[in-house]
Short mmCIF file of C-alpha atoms and ligand atoms in Angstrom, two decimals:
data_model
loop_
_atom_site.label_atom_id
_atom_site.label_comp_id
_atom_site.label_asym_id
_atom_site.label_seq_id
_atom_site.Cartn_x
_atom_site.Cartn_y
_atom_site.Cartn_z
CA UNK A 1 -3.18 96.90 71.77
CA UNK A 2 -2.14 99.23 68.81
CA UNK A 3 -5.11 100.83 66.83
CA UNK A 4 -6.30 98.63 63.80
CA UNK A 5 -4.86 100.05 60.74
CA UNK A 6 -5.46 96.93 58.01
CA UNK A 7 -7.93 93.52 58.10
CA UNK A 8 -7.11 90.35 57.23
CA UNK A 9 -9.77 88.59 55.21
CA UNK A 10 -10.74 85.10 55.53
CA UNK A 11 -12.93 83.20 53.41
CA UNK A 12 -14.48 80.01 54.39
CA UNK A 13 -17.19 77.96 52.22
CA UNK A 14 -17.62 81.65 50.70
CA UNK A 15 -18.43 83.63 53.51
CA UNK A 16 -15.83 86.04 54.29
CA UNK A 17 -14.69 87.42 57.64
CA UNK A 18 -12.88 90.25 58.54
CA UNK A 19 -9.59 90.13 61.04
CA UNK A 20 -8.61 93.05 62.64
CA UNK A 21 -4.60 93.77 62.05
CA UNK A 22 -2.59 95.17 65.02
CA UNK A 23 1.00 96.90 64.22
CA UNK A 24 3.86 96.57 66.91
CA UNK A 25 6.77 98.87 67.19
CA UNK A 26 8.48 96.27 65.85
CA UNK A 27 8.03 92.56 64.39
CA UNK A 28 5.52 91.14 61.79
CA UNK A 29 2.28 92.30 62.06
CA UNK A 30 -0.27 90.17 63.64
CA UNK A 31 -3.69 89.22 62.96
CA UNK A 32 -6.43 89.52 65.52
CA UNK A 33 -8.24 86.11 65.75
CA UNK A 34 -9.76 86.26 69.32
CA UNK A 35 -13.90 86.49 68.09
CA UNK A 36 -12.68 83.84 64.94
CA UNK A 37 -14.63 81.08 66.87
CA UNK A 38 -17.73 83.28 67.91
CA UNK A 39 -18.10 84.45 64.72
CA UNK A 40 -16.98 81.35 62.11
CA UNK A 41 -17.47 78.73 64.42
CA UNK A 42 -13.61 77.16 63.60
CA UNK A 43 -10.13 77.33 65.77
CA UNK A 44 -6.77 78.01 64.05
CA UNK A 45 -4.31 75.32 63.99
CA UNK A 46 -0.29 76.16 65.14
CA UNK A 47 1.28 73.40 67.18
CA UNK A 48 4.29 74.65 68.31
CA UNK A 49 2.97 78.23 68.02
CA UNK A 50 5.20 78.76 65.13
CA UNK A 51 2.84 81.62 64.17
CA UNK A 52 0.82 82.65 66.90
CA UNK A 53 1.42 85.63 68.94
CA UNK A 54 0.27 84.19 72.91
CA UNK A 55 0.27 88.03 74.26
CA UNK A 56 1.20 91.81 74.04
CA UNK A 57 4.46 92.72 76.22
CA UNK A 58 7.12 95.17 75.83
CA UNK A 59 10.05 93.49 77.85
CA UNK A 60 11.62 91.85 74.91
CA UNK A 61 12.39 92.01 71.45
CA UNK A 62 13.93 89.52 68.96
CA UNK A 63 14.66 89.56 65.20
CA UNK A 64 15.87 86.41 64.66
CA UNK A 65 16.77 87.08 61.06
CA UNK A 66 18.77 89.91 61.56
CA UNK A 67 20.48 88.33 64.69
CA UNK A 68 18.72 91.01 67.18
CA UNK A 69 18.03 91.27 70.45
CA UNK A 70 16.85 94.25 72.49
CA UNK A 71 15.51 94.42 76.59
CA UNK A 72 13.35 97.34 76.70
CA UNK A 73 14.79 98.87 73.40
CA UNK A 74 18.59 97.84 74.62
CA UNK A 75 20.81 95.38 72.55
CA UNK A 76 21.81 92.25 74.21
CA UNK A 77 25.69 92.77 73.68
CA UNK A 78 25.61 96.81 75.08
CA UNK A 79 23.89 95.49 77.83
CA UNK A 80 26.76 92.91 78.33
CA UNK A 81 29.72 94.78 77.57
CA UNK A 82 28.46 98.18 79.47
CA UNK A 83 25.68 96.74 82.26
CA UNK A 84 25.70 94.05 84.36
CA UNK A 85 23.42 91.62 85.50
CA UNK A 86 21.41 93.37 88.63
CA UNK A 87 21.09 96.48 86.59
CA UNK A 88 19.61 94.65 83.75
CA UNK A 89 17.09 92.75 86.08
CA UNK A 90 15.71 96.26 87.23
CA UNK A 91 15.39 96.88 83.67
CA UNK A 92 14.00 94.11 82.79
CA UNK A 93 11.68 94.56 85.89
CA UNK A 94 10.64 98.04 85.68
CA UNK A 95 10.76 99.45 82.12
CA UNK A 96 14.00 101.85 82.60
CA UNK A 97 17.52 102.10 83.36
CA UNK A 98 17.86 102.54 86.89
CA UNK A 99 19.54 106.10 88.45
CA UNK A 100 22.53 105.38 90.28
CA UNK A 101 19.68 105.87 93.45
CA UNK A 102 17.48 103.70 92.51
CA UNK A 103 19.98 100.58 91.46
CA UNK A 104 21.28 101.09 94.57
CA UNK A 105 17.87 100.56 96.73
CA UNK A 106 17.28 97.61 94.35
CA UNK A 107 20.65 95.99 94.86
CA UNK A 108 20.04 96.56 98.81
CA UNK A 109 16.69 94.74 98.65
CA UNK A 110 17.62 92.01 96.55
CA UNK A 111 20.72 91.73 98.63
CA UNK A 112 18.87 91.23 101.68
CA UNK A 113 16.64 88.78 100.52
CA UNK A 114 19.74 85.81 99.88
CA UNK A 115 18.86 83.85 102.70
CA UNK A 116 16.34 81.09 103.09
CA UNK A 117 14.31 79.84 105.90
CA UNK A 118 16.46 78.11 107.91
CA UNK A 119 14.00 75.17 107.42
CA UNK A 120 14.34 74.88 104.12
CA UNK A 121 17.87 73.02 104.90
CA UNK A 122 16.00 69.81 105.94
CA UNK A 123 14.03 70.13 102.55
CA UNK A 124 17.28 69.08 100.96
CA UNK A 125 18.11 66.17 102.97
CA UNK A 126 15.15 64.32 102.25
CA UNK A 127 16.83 64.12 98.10
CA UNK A 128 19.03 61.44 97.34
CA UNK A 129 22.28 62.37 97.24
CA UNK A 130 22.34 61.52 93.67
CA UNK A 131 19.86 64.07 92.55
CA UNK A 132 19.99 66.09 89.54
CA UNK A 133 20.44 69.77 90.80
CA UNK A 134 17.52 70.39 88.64
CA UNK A 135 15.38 67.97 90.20
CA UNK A 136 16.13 69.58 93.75
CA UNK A 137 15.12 73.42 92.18
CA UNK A 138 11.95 72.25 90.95
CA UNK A 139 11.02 70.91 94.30
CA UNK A 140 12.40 73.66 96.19
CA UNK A 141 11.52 76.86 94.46
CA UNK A 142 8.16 75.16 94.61
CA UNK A 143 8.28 74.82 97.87
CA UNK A 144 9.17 78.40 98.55
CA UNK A 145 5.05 78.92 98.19
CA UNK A 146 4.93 76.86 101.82
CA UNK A 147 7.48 79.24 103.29
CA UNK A 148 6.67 82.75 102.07
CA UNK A 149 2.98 83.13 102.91
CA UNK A 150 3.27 86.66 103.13
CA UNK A 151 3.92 86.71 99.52
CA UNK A 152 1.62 84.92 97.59
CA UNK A 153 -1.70 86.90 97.11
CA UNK A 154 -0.93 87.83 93.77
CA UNK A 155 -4.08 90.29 93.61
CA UNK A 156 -1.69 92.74 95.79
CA UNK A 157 0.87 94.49 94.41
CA UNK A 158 3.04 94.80 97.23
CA UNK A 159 3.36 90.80 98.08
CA UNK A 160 4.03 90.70 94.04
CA UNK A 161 6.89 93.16 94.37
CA UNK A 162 8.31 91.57 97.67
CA UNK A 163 7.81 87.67 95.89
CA UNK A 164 9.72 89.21 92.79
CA UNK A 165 12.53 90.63 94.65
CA UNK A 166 12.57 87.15 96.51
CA UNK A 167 12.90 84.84 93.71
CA UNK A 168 15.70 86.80 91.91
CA UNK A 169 17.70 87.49 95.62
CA UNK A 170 16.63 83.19 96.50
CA UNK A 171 17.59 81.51 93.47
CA UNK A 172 21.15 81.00 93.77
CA UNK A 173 21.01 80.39 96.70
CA UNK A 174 19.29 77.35 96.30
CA UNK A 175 21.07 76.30 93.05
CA UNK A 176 24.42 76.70 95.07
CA UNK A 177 22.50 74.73 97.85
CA UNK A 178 21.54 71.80 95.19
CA UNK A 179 25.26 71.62 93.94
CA UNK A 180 26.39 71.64 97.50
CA UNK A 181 23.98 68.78 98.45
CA UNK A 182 24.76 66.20 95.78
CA UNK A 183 28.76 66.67 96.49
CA UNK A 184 28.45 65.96 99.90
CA UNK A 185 29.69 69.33 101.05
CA UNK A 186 28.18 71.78 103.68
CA UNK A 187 25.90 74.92 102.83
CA UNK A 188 27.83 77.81 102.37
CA UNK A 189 25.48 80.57 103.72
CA UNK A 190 25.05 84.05 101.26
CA UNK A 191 27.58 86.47 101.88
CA UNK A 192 26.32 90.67 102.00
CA UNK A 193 29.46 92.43 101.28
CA UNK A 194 29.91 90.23 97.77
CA UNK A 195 27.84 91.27 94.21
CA UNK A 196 25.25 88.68 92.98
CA UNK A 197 28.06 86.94 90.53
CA UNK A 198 30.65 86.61 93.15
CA UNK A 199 28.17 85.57 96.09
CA UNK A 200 27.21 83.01 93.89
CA UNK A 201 30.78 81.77 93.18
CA UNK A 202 31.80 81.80 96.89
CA UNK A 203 28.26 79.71 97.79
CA UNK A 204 29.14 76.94 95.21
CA UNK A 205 33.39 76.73 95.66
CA UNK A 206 33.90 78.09 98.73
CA UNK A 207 34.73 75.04 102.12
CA UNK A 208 34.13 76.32 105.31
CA UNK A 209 38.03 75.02 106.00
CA UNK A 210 39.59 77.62 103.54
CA UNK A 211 39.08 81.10 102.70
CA UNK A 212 37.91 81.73 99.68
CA UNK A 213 38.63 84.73 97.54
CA UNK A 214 36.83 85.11 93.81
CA UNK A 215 38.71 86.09 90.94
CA UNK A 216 37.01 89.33 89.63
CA UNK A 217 37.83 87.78 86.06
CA UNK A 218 35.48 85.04 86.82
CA UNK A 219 32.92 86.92 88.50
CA UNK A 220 32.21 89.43 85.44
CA UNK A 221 32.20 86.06 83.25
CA UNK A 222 29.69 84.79 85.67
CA UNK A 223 27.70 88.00 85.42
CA UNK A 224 27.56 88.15 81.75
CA UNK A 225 26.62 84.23 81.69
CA UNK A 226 23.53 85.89 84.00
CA UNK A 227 23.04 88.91 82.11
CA UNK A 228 22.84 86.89 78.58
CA UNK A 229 20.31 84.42 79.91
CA UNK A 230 18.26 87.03 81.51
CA UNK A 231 15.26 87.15 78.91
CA UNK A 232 14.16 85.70 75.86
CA UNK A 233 10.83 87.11 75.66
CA UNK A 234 8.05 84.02 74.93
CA UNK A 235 10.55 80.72 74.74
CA UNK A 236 8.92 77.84 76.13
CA UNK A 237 9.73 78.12 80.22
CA UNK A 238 8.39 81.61 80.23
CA UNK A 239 5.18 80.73 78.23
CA UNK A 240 5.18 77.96 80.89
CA UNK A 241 5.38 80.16 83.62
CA UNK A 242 2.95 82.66 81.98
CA UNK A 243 -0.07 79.55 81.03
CA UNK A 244 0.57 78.23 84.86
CA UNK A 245 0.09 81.86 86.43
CA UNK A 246 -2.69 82.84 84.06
CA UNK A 247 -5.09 80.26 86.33
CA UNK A 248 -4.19 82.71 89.28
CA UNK A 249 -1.34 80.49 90.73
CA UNK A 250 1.57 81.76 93.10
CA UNK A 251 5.03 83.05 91.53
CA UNK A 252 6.84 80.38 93.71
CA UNK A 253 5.08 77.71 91.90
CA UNK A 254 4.38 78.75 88.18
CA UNK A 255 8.11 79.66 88.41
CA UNK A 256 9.50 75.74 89.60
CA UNK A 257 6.89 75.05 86.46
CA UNK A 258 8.99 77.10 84.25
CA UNK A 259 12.45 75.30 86.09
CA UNK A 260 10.69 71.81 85.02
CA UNK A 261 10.20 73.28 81.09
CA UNK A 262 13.63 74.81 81.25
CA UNK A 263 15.30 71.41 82.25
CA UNK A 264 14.44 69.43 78.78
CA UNK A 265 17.41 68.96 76.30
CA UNK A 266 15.33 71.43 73.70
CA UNK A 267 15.85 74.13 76.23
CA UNK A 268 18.04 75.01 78.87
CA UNK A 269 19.41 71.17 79.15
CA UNK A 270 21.07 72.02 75.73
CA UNK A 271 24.13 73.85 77.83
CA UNK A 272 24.96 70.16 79.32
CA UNK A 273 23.69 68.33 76.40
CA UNK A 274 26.15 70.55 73.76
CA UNK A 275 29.04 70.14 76.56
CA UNK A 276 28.75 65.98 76.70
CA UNK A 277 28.19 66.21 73.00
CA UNK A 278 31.80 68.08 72.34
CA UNK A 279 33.83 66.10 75.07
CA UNK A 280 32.25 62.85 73.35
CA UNK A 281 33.30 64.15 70.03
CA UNK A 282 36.88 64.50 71.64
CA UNK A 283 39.42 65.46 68.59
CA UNK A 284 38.70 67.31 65.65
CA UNK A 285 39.34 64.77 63.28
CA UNK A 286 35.78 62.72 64.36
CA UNK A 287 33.71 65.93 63.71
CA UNK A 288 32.94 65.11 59.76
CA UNK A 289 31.52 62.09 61.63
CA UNK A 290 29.16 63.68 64.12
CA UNK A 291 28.42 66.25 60.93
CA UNK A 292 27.44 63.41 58.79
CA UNK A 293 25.04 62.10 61.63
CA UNK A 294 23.10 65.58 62.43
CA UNK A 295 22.69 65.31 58.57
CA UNK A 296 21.27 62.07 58.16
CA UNK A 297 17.27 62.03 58.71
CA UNK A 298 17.40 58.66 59.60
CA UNK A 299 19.40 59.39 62.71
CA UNK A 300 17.60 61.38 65.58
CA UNK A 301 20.96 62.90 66.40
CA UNK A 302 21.28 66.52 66.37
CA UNK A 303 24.26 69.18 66.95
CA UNK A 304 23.13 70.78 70.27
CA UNK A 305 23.90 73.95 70.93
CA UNK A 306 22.88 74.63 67.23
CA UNK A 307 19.29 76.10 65.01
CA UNK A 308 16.82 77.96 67.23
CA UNK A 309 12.96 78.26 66.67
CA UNK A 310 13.50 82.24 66.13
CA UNK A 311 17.71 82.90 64.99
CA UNK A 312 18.12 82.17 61.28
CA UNK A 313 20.90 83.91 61.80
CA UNK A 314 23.93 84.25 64.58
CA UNK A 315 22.32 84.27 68.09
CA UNK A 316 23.70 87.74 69.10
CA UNK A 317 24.47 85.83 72.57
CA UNK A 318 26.93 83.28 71.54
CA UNK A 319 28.65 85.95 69.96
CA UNK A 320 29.29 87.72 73.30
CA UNK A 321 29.73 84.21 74.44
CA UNK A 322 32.44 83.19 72.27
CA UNK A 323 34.60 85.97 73.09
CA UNK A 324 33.58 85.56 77.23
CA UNK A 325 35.34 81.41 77.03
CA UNK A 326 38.33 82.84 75.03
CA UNK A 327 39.19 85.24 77.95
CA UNK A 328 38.20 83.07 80.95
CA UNK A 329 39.96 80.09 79.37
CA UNK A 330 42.97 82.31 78.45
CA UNK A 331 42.98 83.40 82.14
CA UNK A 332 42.78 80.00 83.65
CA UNK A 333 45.61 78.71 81.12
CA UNK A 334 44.03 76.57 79.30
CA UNK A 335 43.41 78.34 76.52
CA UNK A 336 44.19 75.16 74.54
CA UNK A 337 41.57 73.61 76.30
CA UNK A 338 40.29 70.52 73.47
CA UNK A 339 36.80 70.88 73.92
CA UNK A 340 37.10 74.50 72.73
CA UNK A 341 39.14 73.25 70.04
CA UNK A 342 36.55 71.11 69.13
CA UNK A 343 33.88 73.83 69.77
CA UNK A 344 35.56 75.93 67.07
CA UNK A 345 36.08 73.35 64.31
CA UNK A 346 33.15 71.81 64.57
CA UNK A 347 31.50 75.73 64.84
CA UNK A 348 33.53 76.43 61.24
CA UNK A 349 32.94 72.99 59.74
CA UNK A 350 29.17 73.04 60.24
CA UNK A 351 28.86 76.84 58.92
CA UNK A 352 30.59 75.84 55.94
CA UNK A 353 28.68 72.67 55.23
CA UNK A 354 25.39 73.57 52.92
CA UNK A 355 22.79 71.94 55.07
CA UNK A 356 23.76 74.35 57.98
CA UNK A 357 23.44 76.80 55.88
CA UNK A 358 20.24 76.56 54.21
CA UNK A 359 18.26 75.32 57.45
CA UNK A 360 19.88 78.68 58.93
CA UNK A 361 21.55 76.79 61.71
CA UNK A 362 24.33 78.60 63.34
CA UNK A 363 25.55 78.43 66.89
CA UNK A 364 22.86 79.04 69.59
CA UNK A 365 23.65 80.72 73.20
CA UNK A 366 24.56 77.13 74.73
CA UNK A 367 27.21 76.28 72.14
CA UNK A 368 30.23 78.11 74.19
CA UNK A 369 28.61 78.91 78.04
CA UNK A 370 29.52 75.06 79.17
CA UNK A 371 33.02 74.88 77.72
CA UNK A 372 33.16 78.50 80.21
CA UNK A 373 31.09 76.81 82.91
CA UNK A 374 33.25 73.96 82.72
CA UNK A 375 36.21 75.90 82.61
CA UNK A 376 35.23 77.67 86.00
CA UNK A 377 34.56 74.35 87.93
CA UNK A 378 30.81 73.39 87.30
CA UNK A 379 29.83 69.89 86.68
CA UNK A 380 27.63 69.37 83.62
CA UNK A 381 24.42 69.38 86.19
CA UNK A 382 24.65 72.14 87.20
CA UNK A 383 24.71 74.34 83.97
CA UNK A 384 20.86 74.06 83.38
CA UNK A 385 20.38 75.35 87.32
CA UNK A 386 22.64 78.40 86.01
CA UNK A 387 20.34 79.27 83.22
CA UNK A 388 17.86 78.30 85.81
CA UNK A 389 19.39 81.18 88.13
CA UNK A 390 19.44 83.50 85.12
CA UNK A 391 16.34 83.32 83.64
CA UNK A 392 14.26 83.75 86.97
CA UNK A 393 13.93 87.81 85.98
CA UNK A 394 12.51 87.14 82.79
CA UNK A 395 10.35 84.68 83.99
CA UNK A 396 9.02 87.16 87.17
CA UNK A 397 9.23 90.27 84.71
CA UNK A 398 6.84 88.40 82.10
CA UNK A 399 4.53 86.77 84.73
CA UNK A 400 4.36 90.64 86.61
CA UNK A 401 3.45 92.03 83.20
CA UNK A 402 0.75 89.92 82.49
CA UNK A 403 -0.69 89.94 85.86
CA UNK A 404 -1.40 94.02 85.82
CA UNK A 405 -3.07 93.18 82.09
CA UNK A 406 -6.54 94.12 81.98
CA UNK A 407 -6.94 91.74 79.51
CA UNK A 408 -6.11 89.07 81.94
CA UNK A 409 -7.57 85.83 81.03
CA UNK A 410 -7.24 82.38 81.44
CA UNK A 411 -4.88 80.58 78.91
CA UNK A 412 -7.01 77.76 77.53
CA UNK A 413 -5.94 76.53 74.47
CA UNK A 414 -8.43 74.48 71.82
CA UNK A 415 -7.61 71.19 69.65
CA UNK A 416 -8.03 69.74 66.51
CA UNK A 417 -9.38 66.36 68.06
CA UNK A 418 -8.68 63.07 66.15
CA UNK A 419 -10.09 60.82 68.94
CA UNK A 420 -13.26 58.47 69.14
CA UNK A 421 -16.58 60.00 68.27
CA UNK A 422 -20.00 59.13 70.28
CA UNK A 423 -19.90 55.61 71.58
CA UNK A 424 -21.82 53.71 74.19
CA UNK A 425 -19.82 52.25 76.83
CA UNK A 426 -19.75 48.68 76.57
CA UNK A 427 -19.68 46.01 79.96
CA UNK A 428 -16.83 44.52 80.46
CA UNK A 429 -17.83 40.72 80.11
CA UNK A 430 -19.15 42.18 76.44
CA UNK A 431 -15.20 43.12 75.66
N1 ACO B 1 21.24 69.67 64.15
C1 ACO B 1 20.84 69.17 62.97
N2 ACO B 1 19.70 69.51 62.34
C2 ACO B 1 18.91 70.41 62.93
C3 ACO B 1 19.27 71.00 64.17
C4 ACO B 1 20.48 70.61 64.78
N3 ACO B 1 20.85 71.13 65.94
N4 ACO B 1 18.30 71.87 64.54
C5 ACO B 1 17.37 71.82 63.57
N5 ACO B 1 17.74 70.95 62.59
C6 ACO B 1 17.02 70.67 61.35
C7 ACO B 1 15.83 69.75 61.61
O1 ACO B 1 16.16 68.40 61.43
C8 ACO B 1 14.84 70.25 60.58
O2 ACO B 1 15.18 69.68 59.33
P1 ACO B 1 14.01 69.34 58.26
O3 ACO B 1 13.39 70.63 57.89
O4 ACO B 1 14.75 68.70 57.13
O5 ACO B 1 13.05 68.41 58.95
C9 ACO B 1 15.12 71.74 60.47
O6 ACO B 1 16.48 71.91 60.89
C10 ACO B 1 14.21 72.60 61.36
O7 ACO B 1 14.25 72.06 62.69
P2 ACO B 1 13.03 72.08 63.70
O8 ACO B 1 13.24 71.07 64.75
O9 ACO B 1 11.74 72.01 62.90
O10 ACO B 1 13.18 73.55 64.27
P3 ACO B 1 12.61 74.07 65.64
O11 ACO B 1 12.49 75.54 65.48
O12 ACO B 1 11.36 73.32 66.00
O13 ACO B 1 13.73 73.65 66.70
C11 ACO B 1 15.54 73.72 68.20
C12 ACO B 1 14.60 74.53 67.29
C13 ACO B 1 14.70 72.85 69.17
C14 ACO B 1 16.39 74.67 69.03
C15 ACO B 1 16.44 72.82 67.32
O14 ACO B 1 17.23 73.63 66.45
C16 ACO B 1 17.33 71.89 68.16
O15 ACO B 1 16.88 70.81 68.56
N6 ACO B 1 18.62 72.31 68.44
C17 ACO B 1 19.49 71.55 69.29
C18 ACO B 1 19.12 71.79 70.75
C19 ACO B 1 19.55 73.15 71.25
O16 ACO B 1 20.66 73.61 71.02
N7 ACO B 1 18.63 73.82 71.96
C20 ACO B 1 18.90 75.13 72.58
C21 ACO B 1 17.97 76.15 72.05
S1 ACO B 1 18.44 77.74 72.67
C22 ACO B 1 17.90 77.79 74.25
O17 ACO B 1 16.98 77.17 74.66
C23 ACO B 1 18.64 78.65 75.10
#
């Protein structure tokens, strides 16, 4: 915690207290309310946490009005263009850019860590066939706690390190697993000799029947998918993932609680959500339509894939984004594909309309990574396991952070209650 330059004062029925102010190396100021209760006797009110500040960390940075995003200092589109996925999980991870030494050791452990107990297998046969993909990770990743004993005492470093390096090597292998399961085709097993994108293409296309090369094309566009998902510092899975571990819970199982916050259409479910949204749009000339409705407050309809809680201005992602489904669609041939078509218009049409623009709604990372997804094979399912897949470092990197804080404490929130006050209980023949 930085050293308390300014207070905050606070009157109440004309007593006044004083906050302590703490300065980060970057972001708003924040005000220091921890002893508020001992000392006033009230709780602050922020549904939503549109204004509270949950902990201290120094993984990631957002400005959201100037469209920023930094990883330990780093900007989200050098990492993209210059790093790759692996590289920015050890960042991410451990603090620092790795030396060509040290990525390698990393990429060697994580590498052999793909595989999962063979036992697991049976663990997806007991889903329906019909599962959501999603539905399957949340189980499974959960039920990586019941396989891993070894890893799970979170007061000891090493199982933290070994669970960490687990959960980012295990994770697509499972999500390939989940895909594999509800099309009816056999587990592909990980491969060694492939990166992480590549293994991860060959696990979800690849037939035993044929071999299987991956395009290189598609395996950097699957990396940078993975490297622009990586972290968002505290969105709503990783405060998940954070509130579930603070009780002393096992990675495996505060991260399938961060999978089950990930999945809702507010989240990571806007990838498939934005994707259904554009293919039901169709042609450009029904988008004033579907405009018109995201307008109207009597309509609960909204443009997914568009406005985020912290970018009032371009997400710095979908930028990188954009430009990743021109070139993979241009390399596939389809780089008339409608749904981009529709992507684009409807991207111009709502930047131009005034409502857009004075909510500070532009395109958020899941406007363009399904029409990409799409483009590379992927049902609609299976793009929230992707983000699923790509978030799992941010979600280990925050939870490892805030288990070596000190300051370590339970995360207990208060209410403003509205309920009942004092009553006796009445018998039922009374009622
Ligand atoms: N379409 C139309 N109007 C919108 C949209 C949208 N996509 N997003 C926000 N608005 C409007 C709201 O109606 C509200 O209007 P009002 O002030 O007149 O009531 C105003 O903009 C502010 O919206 P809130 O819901 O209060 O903003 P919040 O920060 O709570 O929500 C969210 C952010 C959930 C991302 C929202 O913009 C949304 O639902 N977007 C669509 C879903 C989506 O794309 N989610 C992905 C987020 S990114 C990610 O998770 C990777």
């Amino acid at each position: 915690m930085s050293e308390v330059k300014r207070v905050a004062k606070l009157e109440i029925d004309g007593k006044t207290y004083e906050l302590p102010m703490h300065s980060p190396t970057a972001g708003p100021d924040v005000i220091d309310i921890r002893k508020l209760y001992a000392d006033a006797g009230v709780f602050t009110y922020d549904p939503g946490y549109t204004s509270t500040a949950s902990c201290d960390s120094t993984i990631t940075f957002i400005d959201g009005d100037k469209g920023e995003l930094l990883h330990r200092g780093y900007p989200i589109d050098q990492l993209a263009e210059k790093s790759h996925y692996l590289e920015v999980c050890y960042l991410l991870l451990y603090g620092e850019l790795p030396s060509p030494a040290q990525l390698e050791d990393f990429e060697s452990r994580v590498t052999n860590h793909t595989m999962i107990h063979e036992q697991m297998h049976f663990l997806f046969r007991g889903f329906r066939r019909d599962a959501h993909p999603m539905a399957i990770m949340v189980g499974v990743v959960g039920a990586l706690s019941a396989f891993y004993h070894d890893s799970t005492d979170i007061a000891d470093p090493w199982q933290r390190e070994v669970a960490s390096i687990r959960l980012i090597a295990k994770m697509p292998t499972i999500a390939a697993m989940a895909f594999k399961y509800t099309i009816g085709q056999p587990f592909e097993y990980p491969r060694n000799d492939l990166d992480y994108a590549s293994n991860f293409l060959r696990m979800c296309f690849a037939v035993p029947a044929e071999n299987y090369v991956v395009n290189p094309i598609l395996s950097r566009a699957m990396d940078r998918i993975f490297t622009l998902h990586a972290d968002h510092e505290q969105n709503a899975s990783t405060s998940t993932v954070r509130l579930a571990s603070s009780s002393g819970a096992n990675p495996f199982a505060c991260v399938a609680a961060g999978i089950a916050c990930l999945w809702g259409p507010a989240h990571g479910g806007a990838n498939q959500a934005c994707l259904e949204m554009l293919q039901e749009i169709g042609t450009p000339d029904r988008i004033p339509e579907y405009i018109a409705r995201a307008k109207d407050k009597d309509d609960p309809f909204r443009l997914m894939g568009f406005g985020h809680r912290v970018y009032k201005n371009f997400d710095p992602r979908a930028k990188v984004m954009k430009q990743s489904a021109d070139e993979v669609l241009e390399l596939l041939g389809v780089e008339n594909n409608p749904t981009l078509q529709v992507a684009k218009e409807l991207e111009r049409q709502a930047l131009a309309d005034p409502y857009f623009a004075e909510k500070k709604l532009f395109p958020n990372v899941d406007f363009y990574s399904g029409i990409i997804l799409e483009a590379m094979g992927f049902p609609t399912s299976m793009f929230t396991p992707i983000f699923a897949v790509s978030r799992t470092i941010g979600w280990i990197s925050q939870w490892k952070e805030m288990i070596a804080d000190p300051q370590l404490k339970i995360g207990r929130p208060r209410q403003l209650y509205k309920g009942a006050t004092l009553r006796d209980y009445v018998d039922i023949e009374k009622r």
